[in-house]
């Protein structure tokens, strides 16, 4: 049976009173949340709620103004993005950020090489150990290209892929770093309904590989369909969390979404 | 097509107006006419482009590997026997071209691979040259002992000057590196007690070997060939390694590269250090060959020429950069008569390059392959070999 409650004994990621301010404006304020292992956790909220900012804090791109981040019971606050990747976190970006001039394969190789040493001398000498490692790196890259269903494009320049396939490639590249936690920033943005369906299947498949997912998404149907837990941000503040059913009924959430809609209308 | 014509017309007019002060109206009109002639040639080229690119592709196809190796062998033999089939003057031009190949390949690490626009690269060339000059004059050390030390010294300078620029990008990085380059030159120019100021350092010992001291142009020619081969070997290996991939990832998207676990501070410093390393080697060679160094040899103009070689040939492509260096050394040599217009020709060529072929002469072979999806044999082979890997 699938667990759908937030279980404080099964926590992979925890933020404690996380605050990030940009010159007096609190993009996120005092956010404390738990992310459970091997679940699909959604993070929702109106535009400008601070979702991406929260991602940037967790993955080390922004140093938090206040608060702490615990990952696997280790304090990772203040680590650099590449160190955080090494601890087992990977992310995608709201605006696709591929290595545009590289081939699809090379993009994923860049991800999968992160668990191997980088040494000038062995690069120049290209000794047996280095070649063996290089073979393992390609093996892994290929595994993720197949997993995400884009292995047929292995030798294409990545900028020439369709939008949906670029999103998949970004996913493959993130998976290739072998994360325990995968943060996806609006992976379905700009996809048609068919592509979105495929993506949902893929996300479930990733969860079944025991990779925990934290997902920002605006497509409510998708979120309600796929998420085990949902956290709602509004104006940088966490206003609700729980199962999709609980969140759907929550007054504050309804107000945040409807209130905003009334304003913009 | 229309766009290209417009670009060309505006470009020509701009060059015409810009050069009136020193060419005069009449000569300027000649220039304009020749530009129009060039434009017509270009249009003819364009209309055959598909055909030409098909031919290019066929050639490229043949070149794997049945033509490539014979072709390379012929070029290699020509390069090796050059001093015997020509005069010392040509040998010297060859030596100079090879020196610039080493420099351009070094700069290519910084600009082409890691994408860091460095306009002060000549500073590391100067560091290498002065380091050997000083150790030769003051400590009497031999060329062979100092050659690697010069390279390492330049690499240290690469790290020192690279460090403050780590957070800068694009234009800002270019301006700061330009400043660093000038700082080094001005220091050399004014530190009379150590560097001899504008008079430079005279009487540097040349290299010797088995009791034979280098005296003939071809001695230096063969030495720089060896340094060149070493450079190509190392740069090629780096390019095909995890390090090369990390550099290109940084060039393509720094933030995504960080998210892939790449330590960008370390990798950028490594690019600066290795780029400077080869400049330092070239510098020591230059000092040993000329037996004289002065700040005049290390002006901003040198940085610009080396950068042009990298850009002209195709940033990031080793073959392209070599081609760029050869073209930019041999062309001006063969156009001695146009000495005064060299800068104009340079500038015009670079501007035209940026407008019409931003990927450089060689460009990206992978992309060219992809443009012919109907001919996917090579792609398939490549993919299959990848799948083989998995079966093992
Ligand atoms: N680097 C920054 N500098 C200044 N302000 C920022 C910065 N990044 C984000 N903000 C501000 O923080 C607030 C939250 O932005 P954020 O991008 O996190 O929202 P979001 O929830 O991801 O919105 P969206 O759904 O539109 O992606 C916004 O008001 C934004 O302007
Ligand atoms: Mg966002």
XYZ file of C-alpha atoms and ligand atoms in Angstrom:
689
model
C 0.000 0.000 0.000
C 1.172 3.477 -0.815
C 1.752 5.801 2.091
C 0.128 9.153 1.626
C 0.561 10.788 5.020
C 3.571 12.862 5.897
C 5.617 10.528 8.034
C 8.207 12.227 10.218
C 10.218 9.030 10.591
C 10.806 8.641 6.904
C 12.193 12.048 6.032
C 14.675 12.566 3.212
C 14.716 16.341 3.102
C 13.768 18.793 5.768
C 13.855 22.585 5.726
C 13.803 24.409 9.035
C 12.429 27.946 9.086
C 13.910 28.671 5.692
C 13.809 32.337 4.690
C 15.189 34.003 1.585
C 14.950 37.755 1.163
C 15.884 39.885 -1.794
C 16.481 43.348 -0.375
C 13.670 43.350 2.152
C 11.258 41.285 0.066
C 10.779 37.820 1.500
C 10.609 35.491 -1.471
C 10.179 32.663 0.994
C 9.553 33.137 4.668
C 9.934 30.710 7.524
C 9.218 27.624 5.428
C 9.533 24.344 7.307
C 8.708 21.196 5.431
C 9.382 17.486 5.313
C 9.835 15.485 2.160
C 9.274 11.758 2.553
C 11.339 9.093 0.887
C 10.181 7.441 -2.314
C 7.183 9.634 -2.855
C 6.057 12.156 -5.361
C 5.786 15.409 -3.479
C 4.274 18.382 -5.247
C 4.959 22.019 -4.497
C 2.267 24.341 -5.743
C 1.321 27.969 -5.396
C 0.362 30.989 -7.496
C 2.926 32.793 -9.685
C 5.623 34.444 -7.644
C 4.811 32.359 -4.573
C 8.488 31.492 -4.124
C 8.551 27.935 -5.438
C 11.592 28.330 -7.664
C 13.326 30.328 -4.961
C 12.796 27.437 -2.550
C 14.357 25.086 -5.127
C 17.302 27.426 -5.557
C 17.869 27.486 -1.803
C 17.643 23.730 -1.441
C 20.035 23.090 -4.330
C 22.559 25.661 -3.154
C 22.127 28.282 -5.873
C 20.904 30.846 -3.330
C 22.303 30.953 0.184
C 19.290 31.140 2.501
C 18.928 34.307 4.544
C 17.840 32.254 7.532
C 17.110 28.660 8.372
C 18.639 25.264 7.758
C 18.343 22.476 5.238
C 18.786 18.850 6.256
C 19.226 16.148 3.650
C 19.551 12.542 4.720
C 20.005 13.828 8.283
C 22.990 15.919 7.213
C 23.070 19.691 7.370
C 23.697 20.867 3.816
C 23.012 24.561 4.386
C 25.610 26.706 2.658
C 27.074 23.975 0.463
C 27.839 24.860 -3.151
C 25.508 23.497 -5.860
C 28.062 20.952 -7.085
C 28.577 19.651 -3.547
C 24.849 19.277 -3.121
C 24.674 17.318 -6.358
C 27.299 15.004 -4.912
C 25.206 14.398 -1.809
C 22.522 12.978 -4.102
C 20.232 15.738 -5.298
C 19.517 16.670 -8.889
C 17.261 19.223 -10.470
C 15.790 20.491 -13.683
C 15.063 24.120 -14.470
C 11.901 26.054 -15.151
C 13.427 27.327 -18.382
C 15.174 24.383 -19.999
C 18.921 24.636 -19.525
C 20.588 22.100 -21.769
C 24.117 22.190 -23.126
C 22.685 23.242 -26.443
C 25.659 22.569 -28.715
C 26.409 19.168 -27.234
C 24.841 15.995 -28.536
C 22.110 14.346 -26.494
C 24.556 11.646 -25.425
C 27.183 14.190 -24.347
C 24.601 16.023 -22.241
C 23.871 12.868 -20.304
C 27.557 11.923 -20.113
C 28.141 15.239 -18.369
C 25.640 14.165 -15.754
C 26.856 10.608 -15.352
C 30.526 11.552 -14.999
C 29.807 13.330 -11.730
C 30.429 10.212 -9.660
C 33.912 9.736 -11.132
C 37.209 11.403 -10.363
C 38.475 14.233 -12.537
C 42.189 14.270 -12.858
C 44.361 16.044 -15.438
C 47.058 13.430 -15.576
C 44.709 10.523 -16.138
C 42.881 12.582 -18.765
C 46.133 13.163 -20.648
C 47.523 9.651 -20.243
C 44.126 8.034 -20.863
C 45.261 4.905 -19.014
C 43.322 1.674 -18.689
C 41.512 2.686 -15.538
C 40.379 5.941 -17.143
C 39.165 4.138 -20.255
C 37.281 1.614 -18.136
C 35.641 4.389 -16.194
C 34.786 6.179 -19.400
C 33.062 3.027 -20.638
C 31.038 2.802 -17.437
C 30.095 6.453 -17.782
C 28.736 5.861 -21.293
C 26.976 2.741 -20.145
C 25.178 4.678 -17.468
C 24.372 7.552 -19.781
C 22.867 5.165 -22.272
C 20.819 3.509 -19.552
C 19.176 6.824 -18.731
C 18.676 7.741 -22.367
C 16.711 4.527 -22.724
C 14.916 4.983 -19.430
C 13.595 8.341 -20.609
C 12.926 7.055 -24.108
C 15.239 9.299 -26.100
C 18.074 6.907 -26.938
C 17.244 7.162 -30.645
C 18.408 10.785 -30.546
C 21.737 9.929 -28.907
C 23.799 11.586 -31.637
C 21.591 14.579 -32.322
C 22.575 18.046 -31.275
C 20.336 18.674 -28.300
C 19.102 22.077 -29.414
C 17.410 20.395 -32.384
C 15.172 18.190 -30.243
C 11.494 18.932 -29.877
C 10.437 20.768 -26.773
C 9.066 17.688 -25.054
C 12.184 15.683 -25.823
C 14.369 18.483 -24.490
C 12.471 18.250 -21.216
C 13.067 14.508 -21.213
C 16.731 15.031 -21.922
C 16.989 17.393 -18.977
C 15.435 14.650 -16.881
C 17.819 12.013 -18.228
C 20.780 14.270 -17.497
C 19.599 14.872 -13.928
C 18.958 11.155 -13.373
C 22.436 10.349 -14.641
C 23.926 12.038 -11.580
C 22.218 9.200 -9.628
C 20.192 11.295 -7.210
C 18.152 10.199 -4.232
C 16.031 13.299 -4.567
C 14.986 14.786 -7.888
C 13.613 18.322 -8.019
C 11.560 19.132 -11.103
C 10.630 22.747 -11.805
C 7.492 22.741 -13.970
C 8.520 19.828 -16.194
C 5.196 19.852 -18.052
C 5.281 23.540 -18.929
C 4.668 23.977 -22.642
C 3.856 20.315 -23.257
C 0.729 19.145 -25.039
C -1.619 16.772 -23.237
C -0.093 13.705 -24.868
C 3.423 14.682 -23.847
C 2.183 15.471 -20.347
C 0.691 12.023 -20.042
C 3.966 10.430 -21.094
C 5.823 12.608 -18.641
C 3.531 11.548 -15.796
C 4.224 7.919 -16.564
C 7.921 8.652 -16.594
C 7.763 10.410 -13.228
C 5.974 7.440 -11.707
C 8.607 5.155 -13.196
C 11.303 7.244 -11.546
C 9.512 7.065 -8.208
C 9.347 3.281 -8.573
C 13.143 3.295 -8.845
C 13.139 4.601 -5.269
C 13.981 8.139 -6.255
C 12.079 10.730 -4.289
C 10.525 13.506 -6.305
C 9.776 17.090 -5.461
C 7.736 18.594 -8.238
C 6.651 22.148 -8.964
C 3.666 22.134 -11.250
C 0.887 24.462 -12.331
C -1.196 21.817 -14.061
C -3.617 20.998 -11.242
C -5.043 17.942 -12.925
C -1.584 16.487 -13.196
C -0.708 17.347 -9.598
C -3.877 15.888 -8.122
C -3.395 12.805 -10.239
C 0.232 12.078 -9.542
C 1.217 13.563 -6.187
C 1.341 11.632 -2.925
C 1.703 14.816 -0.899
C 1.246 18.469 -1.722
C 2.763 21.552 -0.147
C 1.242 24.925 -0.948
C 3.166 28.190 -0.908
C 1.638 31.642 -1.154
C 3.590 34.885 -0.890
C 6.553 32.880 0.346
C 4.650 31.313 3.199
C 3.633 27.683 3.522
C -0.137 27.771 3.822
C -1.016 24.093 3.585
C 0.324 20.584 3.230
C -1.162 17.145 3.046
C -2.657 14.673 0.633
C -4.245 15.964 -2.578
C -7.690 15.491 -1.065
C -6.861 17.443 2.081
C -5.237 20.262 0.162
C -8.116 20.529 -2.282
C -10.512 21.148 0.594
C -8.266 23.596 2.412
C -9.867 27.041 2.745
C -6.608 28.965 2.584
C -5.604 27.205 -0.611
C -8.922 27.914 -2.260
C -8.648 31.516 -1.193
C -5.048 31.861 -2.426
C -5.961 30.564 -5.858
C -9.378 32.135 -6.222
C -8.417 35.381 -4.512
C -5.523 35.779 -6.885
C -7.756 35.040 -9.811
C -10.209 37.704 -8.726
C -7.404 40.211 -8.472
C -6.028 39.564 -11.926
C -9.461 39.388 -13.546
C 19.329 35.508 -48.645
C 17.881 39.059 -48.660
C 19.123 39.415 -45.139
C 22.660 38.479 -46.175
C 22.599 41.041 -48.996
C 21.437 43.715 -46.586
C 24.109 42.808 -44.067
C 26.740 42.912 -46.757
C 25.584 46.267 -48.153
C 25.530 47.914 -44.737
C 28.871 46.349 -43.835
C 30.527 47.550 -47.032
C 29.171 51.056 -46.687
C 30.325 51.204 -43.102
C 33.833 50.042 -44.005
C 33.903 52.557 -46.877
C 33.003 55.497 -44.636
C 35.323 54.317 -41.883
C 38.330 54.081 -44.182
C 37.838 57.357 -46.088
C 40.181 59.273 -43.774
C 43.175 57.119 -44.649
C 42.273 55.604 -47.997
C 40.778 58.753 -49.528
C 37.615 58.800 -51.598
C 39.138 57.276 -54.759
C 40.788 54.317 -53.049
C 37.713 53.980 -50.895
C 35.597 53.622 -54.010
C 37.962 50.912 -55.258
C 37.423 49.169 -51.964
C 33.678 49.518 -52.311
C 33.786 48.118 -55.850
C 35.879 45.149 -54.771
C 33.504 44.517 -51.900
C 30.594 44.504 -54.334
C 32.505 42.068 -56.530
C 33.052 39.886 -53.489
C 29.351 40.096 -52.696
C 28.489 38.874 -56.191
C 30.935 35.997 -55.805
C 29.317 35.239 -52.476
C 25.862 35.180 -54.044
C 27.096 32.748 -56.682
C 28.558 30.622 -53.899
C 25.285 30.779 -52.011
C 23.249 29.604 -54.941
C 25.423 26.511 -55.193
C 25.584 26.087 -51.459
C 23.484 22.980 -51.197
C 25.609 21.337 -53.856
C 28.808 22.484 -52.210
C 27.725 21.272 -48.821
C 26.829 17.922 -50.375
C 30.299 17.742 -51.879
C 31.787 18.730 -48.533
C 29.820 15.973 -46.944
C 30.970 13.411 -49.484
C 34.555 14.460 -48.873
C 33.987 14.223 -45.179
C 32.512 10.777 -45.579
C 35.454 9.605 -47.620
C 37.740 11.019 -45.010
C 36.740 8.394 -42.477
C 39.376 7.094 -42.296
C 40.486 6.094 -45.765
C 41.474 9.574 -46.960
C 42.097 11.255 -43.656
C 45.215 9.348 -42.717
C 46.896 9.529 -46.115
C 46.027 13.243 -46.211
C 47.454 13.846 -42.767
C 50.549 11.840 -43.658
C 51.196 13.937 -46.753
C 50.805 17.145 -44.733
C 53.043 15.757 -41.996
C 55.765 14.834 -44.502
C 55.544 18.265 -46.149
C 55.863 19.941 -42.764
C 58.855 17.807 -41.836
C 60.796 18.299 -45.055
C 59.915 21.988 -45.372
C 63.414 23.274 -44.416
C 64.981 21.120 -47.150
C 62.649 22.142 -49.948
C 62.612 25.855 -49.153
C 64.810 28.685 -47.915
C 65.519 29.849 -44.354
C 62.980 32.633 -44.745
C 60.159 30.165 -45.320
C 61.458 28.034 -42.467
C 61.240 31.056 -40.207
C 57.696 31.752 -41.290
C 56.922 28.112 -40.526
C 58.499 28.449 -37.087
C 56.438 31.522 -36.425
C 53.252 29.794 -37.620
C 53.922 26.838 -35.340
C 54.562 29.132 -32.370
C 51.199 30.726 -32.970
C 49.579 27.317 -33.294
C 50.814 26.503 -29.790
C 49.549 29.857 -28.510
C 46.196 29.558 -30.252
C 45.653 26.013 -29.007
C 46.363 27.234 -25.486
C 43.951 30.135 -25.803
C 41.444 27.744 -27.326
C 41.295 25.936 -23.984
C 40.175 29.137 -22.289
C 38.000 30.673 -25.011
C 36.964 27.727 -27.153
C 36.415 25.045 -24.527
C 35.564 26.874 -21.315
C 34.008 29.871 -23.087
C 35.932 32.479 -21.105
C 36.708 35.475 -23.308
C 40.320 36.286 -22.438
C 41.801 39.408 -24.065
C 45.011 39.430 -22.027
C 46.375 36.074 -23.065
C 49.644 37.526 -24.333
C 50.581 38.241 -20.700
C 51.313 34.545 -20.160
C 53.414 34.435 -23.317
C 55.378 37.338 -21.821
C 55.704 35.624 -18.452
C 57.172 32.525 -20.093
C 59.563 34.554 -22.237
C 60.798 36.799 -19.431
C 61.064 33.926 -16.994
C 63.453 32.100 -19.290
C 65.278 35.303 -20.213
C 65.905 36.169 -16.551
C 66.923 32.679 -15.452
C 69.218 32.432 -18.452
C 70.899 35.788 -17.862
C 70.973 35.887 -14.060
C 71.306 32.224 -13.129
C 72.786 30.804 -16.307
C 70.243 28.012 -16.401
C 69.838 26.046 -19.608
C 66.866 26.235 -21.927
C 65.801 22.656 -21.317
C 65.668 23.104 -17.562
C 63.683 26.309 -17.784
C 61.235 25.353 -20.552
C 58.951 23.358 -18.223
C 59.488 25.854 -15.407
C 58.407 28.722 -17.664
C 55.254 26.834 -18.526
C 54.532 26.173 -14.853
C 55.290 29.778 -13.933
C 52.849 30.992 -16.591
C 50.258 28.513 -15.299
C 50.658 29.977 -11.798
C 50.096 33.435 -13.262
C 47.073 32.028 -15.055
C 45.596 30.986 -11.733
C 46.519 34.253 -10.011
C 45.014 36.407 -12.749
C 42.104 34.040 -13.269
C 41.061 34.020 -9.650
C 39.654 37.563 -9.436
C 37.737 37.103 -12.683
C 35.827 33.981 -11.705
C 32.550 35.737 -11.131
C 32.749 37.814 -14.286
C 31.149 36.886 -17.564
C 31.263 37.985 -21.167
C 32.154 41.611 -21.715
C 33.228 42.232 -18.142
C 35.602 39.302 -18.210
C 37.038 40.549 -21.503
C 37.680 44.021 -20.110
C 39.315 42.789 -16.915
C 41.565 40.284 -18.689
C 42.529 43.007 -21.145
C 43.521 45.138 -18.161
C 45.583 42.319 -16.660
C 47.375 41.803 -19.948
C 48.299 45.468 -20.136
C 49.317 45.481 -16.456
C 51.899 42.788 -17.096
C 53.261 44.593 -20.150
C 53.455 47.923 -18.345
C 55.184 46.293 -15.391
C 57.764 44.773 -17.715
C 58.185 48.160 -19.356
C 58.829 50.011 -16.108
C 60.654 47.633 -13.829
C 64.012 48.728 -15.229
C 66.198 47.055 -12.623
C 64.799 43.604 -13.332
C 63.501 43.597 -16.891
C 65.599 46.321 -18.482
C 62.445 48.323 -19.160
C 61.709 49.183 -22.786
C 65.213 48.078 -23.800
C 64.379 44.528 -22.864
C 66.837 41.762 -22.117
C 69.669 40.983 -24.516
C 72.029 38.047 -24.844
C 69.726 35.241 -23.834
C 71.314 31.849 -24.376
C 69.725 29.724 -27.050
C 69.056 26.037 -26.559
C 71.769 23.503 -27.265
C 71.825 19.769 -27.597
C 74.675 17.246 -27.395
C 77.162 20.078 -27.557
C 75.545 21.541 -30.644
C 74.100 24.961 -30.011
C 71.036 25.910 -32.027
C 72.011 28.325 -34.758
C 70.180 27.475 -37.959
C 66.490 28.366 -38.507
C 65.676 24.696 -39.000
C 66.980 23.817 -35.526
C 64.289 26.004 -34.042
C 61.781 24.798 -36.587
C 62.144 21.200 -35.434
C 62.088 22.197 -31.786
C 58.797 24.027 -32.200
C 57.394 21.075 -34.171
C 58.030 18.894 -31.140
C 56.458 21.447 -28.806
C 53.537 21.701 -31.245
C 52.994 17.939 -31.359
C 53.073 17.817 -27.568
C 50.495 20.625 -27.441
C 48.146 19.020 -29.970
C 48.419 15.695 -28.159
C 47.632 17.115 -24.731
C 44.866 19.446 -25.891
C 43.240 16.670 -27.888
C 43.298 14.287 -24.944
C 41.877 16.953 -22.656
C 39.155 17.744 -25.170
C 38.035 14.117 -25.221
C 38.069 13.692 -21.470
C 35.748 14.392 -18.567
C 37.606 17.649 -18.126
C 36.888 18.702 -21.707
C 33.224 17.852 -21.258
C 33.090 19.844 -18.048
C 34.638 22.868 -19.803
C 32.204 22.717 -22.668
C 29.337 22.327 -20.202
C 30.492 25.523 -18.479
C 30.693 27.273 -21.845
C 27.188 26.166 -22.765
C 25.476 26.868 -19.451
C 27.326 27.610 -16.267
C 24.344 27.121 -13.992
C 23.358 23.791 -15.491
C 27.006 22.727 -15.291
C 27.014 23.453 -11.573
C 23.841 21.444 -11.181
C 25.630 18.521 -12.849
C 28.139 18.476 -10.016
C 30.877 20.348 -11.859
C 33.067 22.463 -9.632
C 33.132 25.511 -11.868
C 35.693 27.430 -9.818
C 38.156 24.573 -10.106
C 37.452 23.939 -13.774
C 37.760 27.592 -14.754
C 41.047 27.956 -12.899
C 42.243 24.767 -14.563
C 41.368 26.247 -17.968
C 43.252 29.459 -17.181
C 46.224 27.510 -15.852
C 46.490 25.084 -18.767
C 45.918 27.804 -21.344
C 48.700 29.845 -19.762
C 50.899 26.744 -19.537
C 51.180 26.493 -23.318
C 51.663 30.241 -23.670
C 54.533 29.987 -21.181
C 56.128 27.233 -23.208
C 55.785 29.232 -26.400
C 57.225 32.237 -24.560
C 60.342 30.399 -23.432
C 60.806 29.112 -26.972
C 60.413 32.620 -28.357
C 62.998 34.036 -25.935
C 65.424 31.224 -26.728
C 65.022 31.738 -30.446
C 65.189 35.538 -30.566
C 67.806 35.715 -27.773
C 66.145 39.006 -26.964
C 62.886 39.975 -25.301
C 61.242 43.362 -24.893
C 57.753 44.498 -23.924
C 57.114 45.425 -27.549
C 56.566 41.785 -28.475
C 53.717 41.397 -26.018
C 51.213 44.071 -26.931
C 47.453 43.838 -26.898
C 47.627 43.357 -30.666
C 49.218 39.940 -30.129
C 46.314 38.899 -27.917
C 43.924 40.024 -30.611
C 45.706 38.085 -33.367
C 45.750 34.918 -31.295
C 42.082 35.354 -30.499
C 41.376 35.879 -34.204
C 43.075 32.570 -34.973
C 40.832 30.800 -32.486
C 37.680 32.459 -33.774
C 38.548 32.247 -37.472
C 39.249 28.534 -37.440
C 36.269 27.620 -35.331
C 36.186 27.922 -31.591
C 36.734 24.665 -29.801
C 37.849 22.746 -32.890
C 41.515 21.792 -32.715
C 41.883 21.356 -36.464
C 40.080 24.651 -37.009
C 42.346 26.544 -34.656
C 45.446 25.152 -36.376
C 44.034 26.206 -39.725
C 43.194 29.640 -38.345
C 46.737 30.134 -37.085
C 48.268 29.056 -40.390
C 45.995 31.323 -42.420
C 46.590 34.350 -40.213
C 50.390 33.954 -40.259
C 50.875 32.983 -43.881
C 48.358 35.396 -45.368
C 49.955 38.576 -43.981
C 53.391 37.242 -44.910
C 52.281 36.767 -48.489
C 50.576 40.158 -48.464
C 53.673 42.048 -47.353
C 52.843 44.774 -49.863
C 49.626 45.507 -48.035
C 51.392 45.914 -44.704
C 49.519 49.135 -43.948
C 46.133 47.682 -44.614
C 46.733 44.558 -42.571
C 44.584 45.717 -39.703
C 41.747 46.677 -42.034
C 41.893 43.314 -43.761
C 41.972 41.619 -40.356
C 39.071 43.598 -38.981
C 37.022 43.242 -42.140
C 37.648 39.505 -42.281
C 36.647 39.052 -38.640
C 33.491 41.122 -39.046
C 32.532 39.197 -42.186
C 33.227 35.957 -40.360
C 30.933 36.872 -37.496
C 28.194 37.877 -39.911
C 28.314 35.014 -42.346
C 30.014 32.064 -40.718
C 29.993 32.478 -36.939
C 30.944 28.838 -36.419
C 34.371 29.407 -38.014
C 35.945 27.814 -41.078
C 35.702 24.270 -39.820
C 32.639 24.605 -37.669
C 31.016 21.689 -36.022
C 31.405 18.427 -37.866
C 28.763 16.778 -35.736
C 26.186 19.279 -36.896
C 27.181 18.814 -40.509
C 26.571 15.125 -40.044
C 23.203 15.760 -38.594
C 22.140 17.957 -41.495
C 22.182 14.873 -43.680
C 19.888 12.526 -41.816
C 19.283 10.529 -44.993
C 22.858 9.383 -44.774
C 22.860 7.978 -41.317
C 25.352 5.217 -41.788
C 28.011 6.844 -39.680
C 25.566 7.856 -36.999
C 24.273 4.318 -36.833
C 27.755 2.904 -36.564
C 28.502 5.275 -33.735
C 25.312 4.416 -31.897
C 25.863 0.732 -32.405
C 29.300 0.926 -30.902
C 27.673 2.619 -27.937
C 25.217 -0.216 -27.585
C 28.066 -2.681 -27.841
C 29.477 -1.041 -24.801
C 26.352 -1.945 -22.946
C 26.460 -5.578 -23.939
C 29.949 -6.032 -22.587
N 17.259 36.689 -7.953
C 16.192 37.379 -7.508
N 16.307 38.696 -7.194
C 15.257 39.391 -6.750
N 14.030 38.890 -6.601
C 13.822 37.599 -6.899
C 14.894 36.772 -7.383
N 14.416 35.525 -7.597
C 13.114 35.578 -7.280
N 12.744 36.812 -6.859
C 11.421 37.213 -6.413
O 10.935 36.271 -5.500
C 9.556 36.032 -5.686
C 9.312 34.563 -5.892
O 9.796 34.173 -7.169
P 9.841 32.668 -7.655
O 10.503 32.660 -8.973
O 10.434 31.839 -6.600
O 8.315 32.340 -7.829
P 7.626 31.031 -8.394
O 6.732 30.538 -7.323
O 8.637 30.095 -8.922
O 6.747 31.632 -9.554
P 6.402 31.014 -10.997
O 5.231 30.121 -10.806
O 6.044 32.208 -11.810
O 7.603 30.302 -11.501
C 9.125 36.877 -6.861
O 8.518 38.035 -6.350
C 10.408 37.213 -7.556
O 10.330 38.464 -8.162
Mg 9.140 29.304 -10.703
